[in-house]
GROMACS .gro file of C-alpha atoms in nm:
model
   57
    1UNK     CA    1   0.000   0.000   0.000
    2UNK     CA    2   0.289   0.233   0.068
    3UNK     CA    3   0.420   0.185  -0.286
    4UNK     CA    4   0.085   0.279  -0.437
    5UNK     CA    5   0.048   0.585  -0.214
    6UNK     CA    6   0.398   0.703  -0.300
    7UNK     CA    7   0.324   0.663  -0.672
    8UNK     CA    8   0.021   0.890  -0.637
    9UNK     CA    9  -0.236   0.609  -0.666
   10UNK     CA   10  -0.525   0.528  -0.440
   11UNK     CA   11  -0.605   0.211  -0.252
   12UNK     CA   12  -0.938   0.077  -0.129
   13UNK     CA   13  -1.018   0.180   0.229
   14UNK     CA   14  -1.027  -0.186   0.334
   15UNK     CA   15  -0.670  -0.236   0.210
   16UNK     CA   16  -0.550   0.074   0.391
   17UNK     CA   17  -0.706  -0.054   0.714
   18UNK     CA   18  -0.539  -0.395   0.678
   19UNK     CA   19  -0.208  -0.224   0.604
   20UNK     CA   20  -0.217  -0.080   0.957
   21UNK     CA   21  -0.188  -0.435   1.095
   22UNK     CA   22   0.008  -0.626   0.832
   23UNK     CA   23   0.327  -0.536   0.646
   24UNK     CA   24   0.209  -0.679   0.311
   25UNK     CA   25  -0.140  -0.623   0.165
   26UNK     CA   26  -0.269  -0.692  -0.186
   27UNK     CA   27  -0.597  -0.557  -0.321
   28UNK     CA   28  -0.812  -0.624  -0.624
   29UNK     CA   29  -1.094  -0.398  -0.737
   30UNK     CA   30  -1.411  -0.524  -0.899
   31UNK     CA   31  -1.718  -0.327  -1.012
   32UNK     CA   32  -1.850  -0.247  -0.665
   33UNK     CA   33  -1.621  -0.444  -0.432
   34UNK     CA   34  -1.263  -0.472  -0.319
   35UNK     CA   35  -1.101  -0.800  -0.220
   36UNK     CA   36  -0.790  -0.777  -0.004
   37UNK     CA   37  -0.539  -1.028   0.128
   38UNK     CA   38  -0.276  -0.946   0.387
   39UNK     CA   39   0.014  -1.158   0.504
   40UNK     CA   40   0.274  -1.085   0.765
   41UNK     CA   41   0.475  -1.163   1.072
   42UNK     CA   42   0.587  -0.869   1.285
   43UNK     CA   43   0.848  -1.062   1.484
   44UNK     CA   44   0.999  -1.412   1.487
   45UNK     CA   45   0.820  -1.500   1.810
   46UNK     CA   46   0.480  -1.405   1.670
   47UNK     CA   47   0.269  -1.622   1.438
   48UNK     CA   48   0.237  -1.557   1.066
   49UNK     CA   49  -0.101  -1.396   0.999
   50UNK     CA   50  -0.307  -1.436   0.682
   51UNK     CA   51  -0.610  -1.209   0.662
   52UNK     CA   52  -0.863  -1.182   0.380
   53UNK     CA   53  -1.147  -0.937   0.347
   54UNK     CA   54  -1.405  -0.816   0.099
   55UNK     CA   55  -1.608  -0.499   0.111
   56UNK     CA   56  -1.786  -0.231  -0.086
   57UNK     CA   57  -1.576   0.039  -0.248
   0.00000   0.00000   0.00000
């Protein structure tokens, strides 16, 4: 999400919210929905988290 913001693009609100919790988030836009997947591990002692979400644009 940071790369897209730095390039002057916009990201779905759902993806921006997930980016607050995960270091890597991918988003796909459809006609009226966004589908997002986030994956990350903040520290070696913490579990790897996979989060998926879908929502209206």
